């Protein structure tokens, strides 16, 4: 049995990486957390993985404090195998705009820069480019025709047909700083590069020299295509024969439309954890013949696995009764995540109860950061904050928009990266007679049939918390703007008015919010048919992810039906049919 060693600086989800390695064969996985552990295993290490998430400076500082920089440098010099992932690729560069004054390992004289929100390619379509870049993208070329000519097989099985999951704001972007000649010099020195594009910006997506290999994308989160890449690294074979170096073709630079399956989870009256769904957040059966029980639509892990196999690009689990305190080690979703992460190799988000909490057993205050960390260790890639985000945004406005640095959004994003923090918003429409009646930005209603019950011609979307139970004097737009400012990386935008209605997403609300933030917005609530997903993507305001719940749970449509439909409308979606 071979052993795979993984550098663990406790800043992310290593469970998925470990699971993907175990899924591929009979491997033992050992974590290396500090200098002493590195030295203890050093002579035995033949396969080393160096995964990184979050902020460049935070990650490098962590490596430094643990005395790992030198051992990694020395290891590389011996020519043994190493796979760097995401910030694990970035920190091999000289530096990053993200953390001025912090030096990486400096294998290449490259400074990473941030994606440009004002990308012309997006502006031409009247959209702003979302940053971070979150989603599934192609790789579209190797560095130069000369390098390609020397290659008979794709680098570590990275071909052009497959899409890989990226989540990052900074990259080795080929621009005036990272000039093409710098790369050709590196090529002469034996480096090979693979490039991807986000909008008009081209960046290094993977690179390799001798036994060293690194990817900006997350192979452990890239479905079957990603598993093949890890397998190619572990086994030094290239099993995917259908792509060749000749098959690279330029692609648009727009990530695929993401289809997310969402599972609202809670205990039913017998105490079993079930996936449920209602309308407008009421999840109890209503018909005369039913007893008012919690609607049971299946088991969380079974359903999630089915959706993964059917092509879901991400899975979201929401603990909808999180306002009831649980003992820290007994949070119901921890087990769900651990089991789900064993066989699901796309990003997993968990929400519900990510807040400072009091452990009812020990009476101790547990900070939200610690709660989030438990979820990351159990297999989550992102955590979603609902009620806590409302409290944080209210405080932010009360304090004259001054950041305290102490909020859960700021703390989790600093440690685990902005991409790891999703804000789940539960707004309900509020009609008003005049914009003067509120401080919130409102929407004018032009269609008379849609006026409020007393003929109101304006509305805004008033935020609720605790699953719609508590109403707040803050609008969805204002909440999202504050959370982006504080470091959130993505918005999951529900709409109580549309939830469970099967009549389509709330386009008016989605447009209003997306036009005010530059982080990605996930459309949620109301999906009842594949055409509803097309409606939201064709709105062209920059929304590239949409979520369905009830229509999938009730078996009315499969994820693949939605993707087939979108493809028939000329939209780019990820398809994956083969096994590793
Ligand atoms: O406030 O941080 O503890 O998080 C609680 C989380 O649980 C929030 O994300 C909140 O949206 C969610 N939640 C709370 N109560 C309910 C409920 O239904 N009673 N679910 C609930 C909200 C919204 C989506 C739903 C879509 C799509 N559900 O998850 O799946 O609306 O549904 P559809 O496609 O069937 O229309 P905290």
Coordinates of C-alpha atoms and ligand atoms in Angstrom, one line a residue:
X1 CA 0.0 0.0 0.0
X2 CA 1.5 3.4 -0.9
X3 CA 1.3 6.3 1.5
X4 CA 0.3 9.8 0.5
X5 CA 1.5 12.6 2.7
X6 CA -0.6 15.8 2.9
X7 CA 0.6 19.1 4.3
X8 CA -2.1 20.1 6.8
X9 CA -2.1 23.7 8.1
X10 CA -5.7 23.3 9.4
X11 CA -7.1 25.8 7.0
X12 CA -9.6 24.0 4.9
X13 CA -11.3 20.8 3.8
X14 CA -8.8 18.0 3.6
X15 CA -11.5 15.4 4.1
X16 CA -12.5 15.6 0.4
X17 CA -9.0 15.3 -0.8
X18 CA -8.4 12.3 1.5
X19 CA -11.7 10.7 0.4
X20 CA -10.8 11.1 -3.3
X21 CA -7.4 9.5 -2.8
X22 CA -9.0 6.6 -1.0
X23 CA -11.6 6.3 -3.6
X24 CA -8.8 5.8 -6.2
X25 CA -7.1 2.9 -4.6
X26 CA -5.5 1.3 -1.6
X27 CA -3.7 4.3 -0.2
X28 CA -2.8 5.3 3.3
X29 CA -3.0 9.0 4.0
X30 CA -0.8 10.7 6.6
X31 CA -1.1 14.4 7.5
X32 CA 2.0 16.5 8.2
X33 CA 1.3 19.5 10.5
X34 CA 4.7 20.9 11.4
X35 CA 8.5 20.8 10.9
X36 CA 9.0 17.9 13.3
X37 CA 6.5 15.7 11.6
X38 CA 8.0 16.5 8.3
X39 CA 11.4 15.5 9.5
X40 CA 10.0 12.3 11.0
X41 CA 8.6 11.1 7.7
X42 CA 10.9 12.9 5.3
X43 CA 12.9 9.9 4.1
X44 CA 9.7 7.9 3.4
X45 CA 7.9 10.6 1.4
X46 CA 7.4 9.8 -2.2
X47 CA 4.0 11.4 -2.8
X48 CA 3.4 14.7 -1.2
X49 CA 0.3 16.9 -1.6
X50 CA 0.3 20.5 -0.8
X51 CA -3.3 21.8 -0.7
X52 CA -3.9 25.5 0.2
X53 CA -7.1 27.5 0.7
X54 CA -7.9 31.0 1.7
X55 CA -5.7 34.1 2.0
X56 CA -2.2 33.9 0.5
X57 CA -0.6 35.8 3.4
X58 CA -2.4 33.8 6.1
X59 CA -1.4 30.5 4.4
X60 CA 2.3 31.4 4.0
X61 CA 2.4 32.8 7.6
X62 CA 0.9 29.6 8.8
X63 CA 3.5 27.5 6.9
X64 CA 6.2 29.7 8.3
X65 CA 5.1 29.5 11.9
X66 CA 5.0 25.7 11.6
X67 CA 8.5 25.6 10.2
X68 CA 7.3 24.0 6.9
X69 CA 8.7 26.4 4.3
X70 CA 12.3 25.1 4.4
X71 CA 11.4 21.4 4.5
X72 CA 9.1 21.9 1.4
X73 CA 11.8 23.8 -0.5
X74 CA 14.3 21.1 0.3
X75 CA 11.9 18.3 -0.6
X76 CA 11.3 20.0 -4.0
X77 CA 15.1 20.1 -4.6
X78 CA 15.3 16.4 -4.2
X79 CA 13.1 15.9 -7.2
X80 CA 10.4 13.8 -5.5
X81 CA 6.7 14.1 -6.4
X82 CA 4.6 17.0 -5.2
X83 CA 1.1 18.1 -6.1
X84 CA 0.2 21.7 -5.1
X85 CA -3.5 22.7 -5.1
X86 CA -5.0 26.2 -5.4
X87 CA -3.1 28.4 -2.9
X88 CA -0.7 25.4 -2.9
X89 CA 0.1 26.5 -6.5
X90 CA 0.0 30.2 -5.7
X91 CA 2.5 30.1 -2.8
X92 CA 5.1 28.6 -5.2
X93 CA 5.2 32.0 -6.8
X94 CA 7.2 35.0 -5.6
X95 CA 4.3 37.0 -4.1
X96 CA 0.7 38.0 -4.4
X97 CA -1.1 41.4 -4.6
X98 CA -3.4 39.9 -1.9
X99 CA -0.8 40.1 0.8
X100 CA 1.9 42.7 0.1
X101 CA 5.2 42.1 1.8
X102 CA 4.7 38.3 2.1
X103 CA 7.1 36.1 0.1
X104 CA 6.0 32.8 -1.4
X105 CA 8.5 30.0 -2.2
X106 CA 9.5 31.9 -5.3
X107 CA 10.0 29.0 -7.7
X108 CA 8.8 31.3 -10.5
X109 CA 9.3 35.1 -10.4
X110 CA 5.6 35.8 -10.7
X111 CA 3.3 38.1 -8.7
X112 CA -0.3 37.0 -8.5
X113 CA -3.0 39.6 -9.2
X114 CA -6.7 40.0 -8.7
X115 CA -9.2 39.4 -11.4
X116 CA -10.5 42.6 -12.9
X117 CA -14.2 43.2 -12.1
X118 CA -14.4 45.7 -14.9
X119 CA -13.5 43.1 -17.6
X120 CA -14.6 44.4 -21.0
X121 CA -15.8 41.1 -22.1
X122 CA -18.5 41.1 -19.4
X123 CA -19.2 44.9 -19.8
X124 CA -20.0 44.4 -23.4
X125 CA -22.9 42.1 -22.3
X126 CA -24.0 44.7 -19.7
X127 CA -22.7 42.5 -16.8
X128 CA -20.1 42.9 -14.2
X129 CA -17.7 40.1 -13.7
X130 CA -18.1 38.3 -10.4
X131 CA -15.0 38.0 -8.3
X132 CA -14.1 35.5 -6.9
X133 CA -14.1 33.3 -10.0
X134 CA -16.3 30.4 -8.7
X135 CA -17.3 27.7 -11.1
X136 CA -16.4 25.1 -13.7
X137 CA -14.1 26.2 -16.5
X138 CA -12.2 24.6 -19.3
X139 CA -8.5 24.7 -19.8
X140 CA -7.8 25.9 -23.2
X141 CA -4.2 25.7 -24.1
X142 CA -0.6 24.7 -23.2
X143 CA 2.0 27.4 -23.1
X144 CA 3.4 27.3 -26.5
X145 CA 3.2 25.3 -29.8
X146 CA 6.8 24.2 -29.1
X147 CA 5.9 22.7 -25.8
X148 CA 2.8 21.1 -27.3
X149 CA 4.9 19.5 -30.0
X150 CA 7.0 17.7 -27.5
X151 CA 3.9 16.2 -25.7
X152 CA 2.1 13.1 -26.8
X153 CA -0.2 13.0 -23.9
X154 CA -2.1 15.6 -21.9
X155 CA -0.3 16.9 -18.8
X156 CA -1.6 14.7 -15.9
X157 CA -4.7 13.9 -17.9
X158 CA -5.8 17.6 -18.2
X159 CA -7.6 17.8 -21.5
X160 CA -9.8 20.4 -23.1
X161 CA -13.1 18.6 -22.9
X162 CA -13.2 18.4 -19.2
X163 CA -14.2 21.2 -16.9
X164 CA -12.6 21.8 -13.5
X165 CA -13.8 23.6 -10.4
X166 CA -12.1 26.9 -9.7
X167 CA -12.6 29.1 -6.7
X168 CA -10.2 32.0 -6.4
X169 CA -9.9 35.8 -6.7
X170 CA -6.2 35.9 -7.4
X171 CA -4.2 34.2 -10.1
X172 CA -1.0 34.2 -12.2
X173 CA -2.7 36.3 -14.8
X174 CA -0.9 36.7 -18.1
X175 CA -0.7 40.5 -18.4
X176 CA 1.9 43.2 -18.3
X177 CA 3.3 41.8 -15.0
X178 CA 3.5 38.2 -16.0
X179 CA 4.8 38.6 -19.5
X180 CA 4.8 35.9 -22.1
X181 CA 8.6 36.1 -22.3
X182 CA 8.9 35.2 -18.6
X183 CA 7.0 32.1 -19.3
X184 CA 9.0 31.1 -22.4
X185 CA 12.1 31.5 -20.3
X186 CA 10.6 29.2 -17.7
X187 CA 9.7 26.7 -20.5
X188 CA 13.3 26.6 -21.6
X189 CA 14.0 25.7 -18.0
X190 CA 11.6 22.7 -18.3
X191 CA 8.3 24.1 -17.1
X192 CA 5.1 23.2 -18.8
X193 CA 1.9 25.3 -18.3
X194 CA -1.8 24.9 -18.9
X195 CA -3.9 28.0 -19.2
X196 CA -7.5 28.8 -18.5
X197 CA -9.5 32.0 -19.0
X198 CA -11.9 33.9 -16.9
X199 CA -13.5 36.5 -19.1
X200 CA -10.7 38.1 -21.2
X201 CA -8.1 37.3 -18.5
X202 CA -5.9 34.3 -19.1
X203 CA -4.1 32.7 -16.2
X204 CA -2.0 29.7 -15.2
X205 CA -4.3 26.9 -14.4
X206 CA -1.7 24.1 -14.0
X207 CA 2.0 23.9 -14.2
X208 CA 4.6 21.2 -14.0
X209 CA 8.3 20.6 -14.0
X210 CA 9.9 17.2 -13.6
X211 CA 8.1 15.5 -10.7
X212 CA 6.4 18.7 -9.5
X213 CA 2.8 19.5 -10.5
X214 CA 0.3 22.1 -9.3
X215 CA -3.2 23.1 -10.2
X216 CA -5.1 26.3 -9.6
X217 CA -8.4 24.3 -9.8
X218 CA -9.5 21.8 -7.2
X219 CA -9.1 18.3 -8.7
X220 CA -10.7 16.8 -5.5
X221 CA -13.8 18.9 -6.2
X222 CA -13.9 18.5 -10.0
X223 CA -16.0 15.3 -10.2
X224 CA -14.7 12.4 -12.3
X225 CA -12.4 14.7 -14.4
X226 CA -10.6 15.8 -11.2
X227 CA -10.3 12.3 -9.9
X228 CA -8.5 11.3 -13.1
X229 CA -6.0 14.1 -12.5
X230 CA -5.3 13.0 -9.0
X231 CA -5.0 9.4 -10.3
X232 CA -2.5 10.5 -13.0
X233 CA -0.4 12.2 -10.3
X234 CA -0.5 9.2 -7.9
X235 CA 0.0 6.5 -10.5
X236 CA 2.0 8.3 -13.2
X237 CA -0.3 7.1 -15.8
X238 CA -2.6 9.0 -18.1
X239 CA -5.8 6.9 -18.3
X240 CA -8.0 9.3 -20.2
X241 CA -7.1 8.6 -23.8
X242 CA -9.8 10.6 -25.5
X243 CA -8.1 14.0 -25.0
X244 CA -4.7 14.8 -26.6
X245 CA -2.5 17.8 -26.5
X246 CA -3.8 18.6 -30.0
X247 CA -7.4 18.9 -28.7
X248 CA -6.9 22.2 -26.9
X249 CA -9.2 24.9 -28.4
X250 CA -9.8 28.4 -27.3
X251 CA -13.0 28.8 -25.2
X252 CA -15.2 31.7 -24.2
X253 CA -13.8 32.5 -20.8
X254 CA -17.3 32.2 -19.2
X255 CA -17.6 29.5 -16.6
X256 CA -20.4 27.0 -17.1
X257 CA -23.8 27.7 -15.6
X258 CA -23.9 26.0 -12.3
X259 CA -26.9 23.9 -11.2
X260 CA -27.0 23.4 -7.5
X261 CA -29.2 20.9 -5.6
X262 CA -30.3 22.1 -2.2
X263 CA -31.4 19.9 0.6
X264 CA -33.3 21.5 3.6
X265 CA -32.6 19.1 6.4
X266 CA -34.3 18.7 9.8
X267 CA -35.4 16.1 12.3
X268 CA -38.9 14.8 11.7
X269 CA -41.3 14.1 14.7
X270 CA -39.7 10.6 15.1
X271 CA -36.2 12.2 15.5
X272 CA -34.9 11.0 12.1
X273 CA -32.9 13.4 10.0
X274 CA -34.9 14.0 6.7
X275 CA -34.8 16.2 3.7
X276 CA -37.9 18.3 3.7
X277 CA -39.5 21.1 1.6
X278 CA -42.6 23.1 1.8
X279 CA -43.7 26.4 0.4
X280 CA -43.0 29.7 1.9
X281 CA -40.9 27.9 4.5
X282 CA -43.8 25.8 5.9
X283 CA -42.6 22.2 5.8
X284 CA -45.5 20.4 7.4
X285 CA -48.0 18.4 5.4
X286 CA -51.2 20.3 4.9
X287 CA -53.9 18.2 3.3
X288 CA -56.9 16.9 5.4
X289 CA -55.7 13.4 5.2
X290 CA -52.2 14.2 6.5
X291 CA -51.4 14.7 10.1
X292 CA -49.3 17.9 9.9
X293 CA -46.1 15.9 10.0
X294 CA -42.8 17.2 8.7
X295 CA -42.8 16.4 5.0
X296 CA -40.2 13.6 4.5
X297 CA -38.7 13.6 1.0
X298 CA -35.8 11.3 1.6
X299 CA -32.5 10.7 3.4
X300 CA -29.9 13.5 3.1
X301 CA -26.9 11.5 2.0
X302 CA -28.8 9.2 -0.3
X303 CA -30.4 12.1 -2.1
X304 CA -27.3 14.2 -2.3
X305 CA -25.3 11.2 -3.8
X306 CA -28.1 10.7 -6.4
X307 CA -27.8 14.4 -7.4
X308 CA -24.0 14.2 -7.7
X309 CA -24.3 11.2 -9.9
X310 CA -26.9 13.0 -12.0
X311 CA -24.5 15.9 -12.6
X312 CA -25.2 18.5 -9.9
X313 CA -22.3 21.0 -9.9
X314 CA -22.6 21.6 -6.1
X315 CA -24.7 20.4 -3.2
X316 CA -26.0 22.6 -0.5
X317 CA -27.3 21.3 2.9
X318 CA -29.3 23.7 5.1
X319 CA -30.1 22.8 8.7
X320 CA -33.4 24.6 8.9
X321 CA -33.9 24.2 12.6
X322 CA -30.5 25.4 13.6
X323 CA -32.0 28.0 15.9
X324 CA -32.4 25.2 18.3
X325 CA -29.0 24.9 20.1
X326 CA -27.2 21.5 19.9
X327 CA -24.1 20.4 21.7
X328 CA -21.1 21.3 19.6
X329 CA -19.9 17.8 18.9
X330 CA -23.4 16.7 18.2
X331 CA -24.3 19.1 15.4
X332 CA -26.6 17.0 13.2
X333 CA -25.0 18.1 9.9
X334 CA -21.5 17.0 10.8
X335 CA -22.3 13.3 10.3
X336 CA -24.2 14.1 7.1
X337 CA -21.2 15.9 5.7
X338 CA -18.7 13.3 6.7
X339 CA -20.8 10.6 4.9
X340 CA -21.6 12.8 1.9
X341 CA -18.0 13.7 1.3
X342 CA -17.1 10.0 0.9
X343 CA -18.6 9.7 -2.5
X344 CA -19.5 13.2 -3.6
X345 CA -16.6 15.0 -5.4
X346 CA -18.2 18.4 -6.1
X347 CA -18.3 21.4 -3.7
X348 CA -20.4 21.0 -0.6
X349 CA -22.0 23.9 1.3
X350 CA -23.5 23.7 4.7
X351 CA -25.7 26.3 6.4
X352 CA -27.8 26.7 9.5
X353 CA -26.5 27.6 12.9
X354 CA -23.1 29.1 11.9
X355 CA -23.0 31.7 14.6
X356 CA -21.5 32.3 18.0
X357 CA -23.2 29.7 20.1
X358 CA -23.5 28.5 23.7
X359 CA -22.9 24.8 24.0
X360 CA -25.9 23.6 26.1
X361 CA -23.9 20.8 27.6
X362 CA -20.7 22.7 28.7
X363 CA -22.3 26.2 28.9
X364 CA -19.2 27.5 27.0
X365 CA -19.4 30.2 24.3
X366 CA -18.2 28.8 21.0
X367 CA -17.3 31.3 18.4
X368 CA -18.7 31.0 14.9
X369 CA -15.2 30.5 13.5
X370 CA -14.9 27.4 15.6
X371 CA -18.3 26.1 14.4
X372 CA -17.3 26.7 10.8
X373 CA -14.0 25.0 11.3
X374 CA -15.8 21.9 12.5
X375 CA -17.9 21.9 9.3
X376 CA -14.8 22.4 7.1
X377 CA -13.1 19.5 8.8
X378 CA -16.1 17.3 8.2
X379 CA -16.1 17.9 4.5
X380 CA -17.7 21.3 3.8
X381 CA -16.1 23.6 1.3
X382 CA -18.2 26.6 2.1
X383 CA -20.4 27.6 5.1
X384 CA -23.5 29.6 4.7
X385 CA -24.6 32.2 7.2
X386 CA -28.2 33.3 7.4
X387 CA -29.5 34.8 10.7
X388 CA -26.0 35.7 11.9
X389 CA -25.3 37.7 8.7
X390 CA -28.4 39.8 9.4
X391 CA -27.1 40.7 12.9
X392 CA -23.7 41.5 11.5
X393 CA -25.0 43.7 8.7
X394 CA -27.3 45.6 11.2
X395 CA -24.3 46.2 13.4
X396 CA -22.2 47.3 10.5
X397 CA -24.7 50.0 9.5
X398 CA -25.2 51.0 13.2
X399 CA -21.5 51.6 13.5
X400 CA -21.3 53.9 10.4
X401 CA -20.0 51.1 8.1
X402 CA -16.9 50.6 10.2
X403 CA -15.5 47.0 10.1
X404 CA -14.8 45.6 13.5
X405 CA -12.7 42.7 12.2
X406 CA -14.5 40.6 14.8
X407 CA -17.7 39.5 12.9
X408 CA -18.1 35.9 11.9
X409 CA -17.9 36.9 8.2
X410 CA -14.6 38.7 8.7
X411 CA -13.1 36.0 10.8
X412 CA -14.1 33.1 8.7
X413 CA -13.1 34.8 5.4
X414 CA -9.7 35.8 6.8
X415 CA -8.9 32.2 7.9
X416 CA -10.6 30.2 5.2
X417 CA -10.9 32.7 2.3
X418 CA -13.8 34.8 1.0
X419 CA -14.9 31.9 -1.2
X420 CA -15.7 29.8 1.9
X421 CA -18.3 32.3 3.2
X422 CA -21.8 32.2 1.6
X423 CA -24.6 34.5 2.8
X424 CA -28.1 32.9 2.7
X425 CA -30.7 35.6 2.5
X426 CA -34.4 35.1 3.2
X427 CA -36.2 38.2 2.0
X428 CA -40.0 38.8 1.7
X429 CA -41.5 41.5 -0.5
X430 CA -42.8 44.6 1.3
X431 CA -45.1 46.9 -0.7
X432 CA -44.8 50.7 -0.1
X433 CA -46.7 53.7 -1.5
X434 CA -43.6 55.9 -2.1
X435 CA -39.8 55.5 -2.0
X436 CA -39.9 58.1 0.8
X437 CA -41.5 55.6 3.1
X438 CA -38.2 53.7 3.5
X439 CA -34.5 54.2 3.6
X440 CA -34.0 51.0 1.6
X441 CA -33.5 51.1 -2.2
X442 CA -36.8 50.2 -3.7
X443 CA -38.2 48.9 -6.9
X444 CA -40.8 50.6 -9.0
X445 CA -43.6 48.3 -10.2
X446 CA -44.8 49.1 -13.7
X447 CA -47.3 46.3 -14.2
X448 CA -50.6 47.3 -12.5
X449 CA -51.5 43.7 -11.9
X450 CA -48.5 43.4 -9.7
X451 CA -49.3 46.4 -7.5
X452 CA -49.6 45.8 -3.8
X453 CA -53.0 45.0 -2.1
X454 CA -53.6 48.8 -1.5
X455 CA -52.4 49.8 -5.0
X456 CA -48.8 50.3 -3.8
X457 CA -46.5 50.9 -6.8
X458 CA -43.2 50.3 -5.0
X459 CA -41.6 47.5 -3.0
X460 CA -38.4 46.4 -1.5
X461 CA -37.3 43.1 -0.1
X462 CA -37.3 43.0 3.6
X463 CA -34.9 40.6 5.2
X464 CA -36.0 37.9 7.7
X465 CA -34.0 35.6 9.9
X466 CA -34.6 32.4 11.8
X467 CA -36.3 30.8 8.8
X468 CA -38.6 33.7 8.1
X469 CA -39.8 34.0 11.8
X470 CA -38.2 37.3 12.5
X471 CA -38.5 40.4 10.3
X472 CA -35.8 43.1 10.2
X473 CA -35.6 46.7 9.1
X474 CA -33.1 46.0 6.4
X475 CA -33.4 45.3 2.7
X476 CA -31.9 42.3 0.9
X477 CA -29.8 44.6 -1.3
X478 CA -28.4 46.5 1.8
X479 CA -27.7 43.2 3.5
X480 CA -25.8 41.8 0.5
X481 CA -23.8 45.0 0.0
X482 CA -22.7 45.0 3.6
X483 CA -21.8 41.3 3.6
X484 CA -19.7 41.7 0.5
X485 CA -17.9 44.6 2.0
X486 CA -17.2 42.5 5.1
X487 CA -15.7 39.6 3.1
X488 CA -18.5 37.3 2.0
X489 CA -17.7 35.4 -1.2
X490 CA -21.1 34.5 -2.5
X491 CA -24.8 35.2 -2.0
X492 CA -27.5 32.5 -1.9
X493 CA -30.6 34.6 -2.6
X494 CA -33.9 33.0 -1.6
X495 CA -37.3 34.6 -1.9
X496 CA -40.0 33.6 0.6
X497 CA -42.6 34.9 -1.8
X498 CA -41.5 32.4 -4.5
X499 CA -40.3 29.5 -2.3
X500 CA -41.9 26.2 -3.2
X501 CA -44.2 27.9 -5.7
X502 CA -42.8 26.1 -8.8
X503 CA -43.5 29.2 -10.9
X504 CA -39.9 30.4 -11.4
X505 CA -37.3 32.4 -9.7
X506 CA -37.8 36.0 -8.4
X507 CA -36.1 37.7 -11.3
X508 CA -36.9 41.2 -10.1
X509 CA -35.1 40.6 -6.8
X510 CA -32.2 38.8 -8.3
X511 CA -31.5 41.6 -10.8
X512 CA -31.7 44.2 -8.1
X513 CA -29.2 42.5 -5.9
X514 CA -26.8 41.2 -8.6
X515 CA -26.5 44.7 -10.1
X516 CA -25.2 46.0 -6.7
X517 CA -22.7 43.3 -5.8
X518 CA -19.7 41.8 -7.7
X519 CA -19.6 38.5 -5.9
X520 CA -21.5 35.6 -7.4
X521 CA -25.2 35.4 -6.7
X522 CA -27.0 32.0 -6.6
X523 CA -30.7 32.2 -7.6
X524 CA -32.9 30.3 -5.2
X525 CA -36.6 29.7 -4.6
X526 CA -39.4 28.9 -7.1
X527 CA -37.7 26.6 -9.6
X528 CA -40.4 24.2 -10.9
X529 CA -39.2 23.3 -14.4
X530 CA -36.0 23.5 -16.5
X531 CA -37.1 26.6 -18.4
X532 CA -37.0 28.5 -15.1
X533 CA -33.3 28.0 -15.0
X534 CA -33.0 29.3 -18.6
X535 CA -35.1 32.4 -17.6
X536 CA -32.6 33.4 -14.9
X537 CA -29.5 32.8 -17.0
X538 CA -31.0 34.6 -20.0
X539 CA -31.7 37.7 -17.9
X540 CA -28.1 38.5 -18.6
X541 CA -27.4 40.4 -15.4
X542 CA -24.5 38.1 -14.5
X543 CA -26.2 35.3 -12.5
X544 CA -24.5 32.0 -13.3
X545 CA -25.7 29.7 -10.6
X546 CA -29.2 28.6 -9.8
X547 CA -30.5 26.2 -7.2
X548 CA -33.4 23.8 -7.2
X549 CA -34.9 21.8 -4.3
X550 CA -38.6 20.6 -4.4
X551 CA -38.6 19.8 -8.1
X552 CA -35.7 17.4 -7.7
X553 CA -36.8 15.9 -4.4
X554 CA -40.3 15.2 -5.7
X555 CA -38.7 13.5 -8.7
X556 CA -40.5 15.8 -11.2
X557 CA -37.2 16.6 -13.0
X558 CA -33.6 15.4 -12.7
X559 CA -30.6 17.7 -12.7
X560 CA -29.6 16.2 -16.1
X561 CA -33.1 17.3 -17.5
X562 CA -32.2 20.9 -16.5
X563 CA -28.8 20.6 -18.1
X564 CA -30.2 19.0 -21.3
X565 CA -32.7 21.8 -21.6
X566 CA -30.1 24.6 -21.1
X567 CA -27.8 23.0 -23.6
X568 CA -30.6 22.8 -26.1
X569 CA -30.9 26.6 -25.6
X570 CA -27.2 27.0 -26.4
X571 CA -26.0 27.4 -22.9
X572 CA -22.7 26.0 -21.6
X573 CA -23.2 23.4 -18.8
X574 CA -20.9 20.7 -17.4
X575 CA -21.6 17.2 -18.5
X576 CA -19.9 14.2 -17.0
X577 CA -20.9 10.7 -17.8
X578 CA -17.9 8.4 -17.6
X579 CA -16.3 6.8 -14.5
X580 CA -12.7 7.1 -13.4
Ligands
LIG1 O1 -30.3 31.3 9.9 O2 -27.9 30.8 9.6 O3 -29.3 29.4 11.0 O4 -29.6 29.4 8.6 C1 -30.8 28.7 8.4 C2 -30.9 28.3 7.0 O5 -32.1 27.5 6.8 C3 -31.1 29.6 6.1 O6 -30.3 29.4 4.9 C4 -32.6 29.6 5.7 O7 -32.8 30.0 4.4 C5 -32.9 28.1 5.8 N1 -34.3 27.8 6.3 C6 -34.8 28.1 7.5 N2 -36.1 27.6 7.6 C7 -36.4 27.2 6.4 C8 -37.7 26.6 6.0 O8 -37.9 26.2 4.8 N3 -38.6 26.4 6.9 N4 -35.2 26.9 4.3 C9 -35.3 27.3 5.5 C10 -35.2 27.9 3.3 C11 -34.7 27.9 1.1 C12 -34.0 27.1 0.2 C13 -35.0 26.3 -0.6 C14 -35.2 27.1 -1.9 C15 -35.6 26.4 -3.1 N5 -35.2 27.2 2.2 O9 -33.1 26.2 0.8 O10 -34.5 25.1 -0.8 O11 -36.1 28.2 -1.6 O12 -36.8 25.8 -2.9 P1 -37.7 25.4 -4.2 O13 -36.7 25.2 -5.3 O14 -38.4 24.1 -3.8 O15 -38.6 26.6 -4.4 P2 -29.2 30.2 9.9

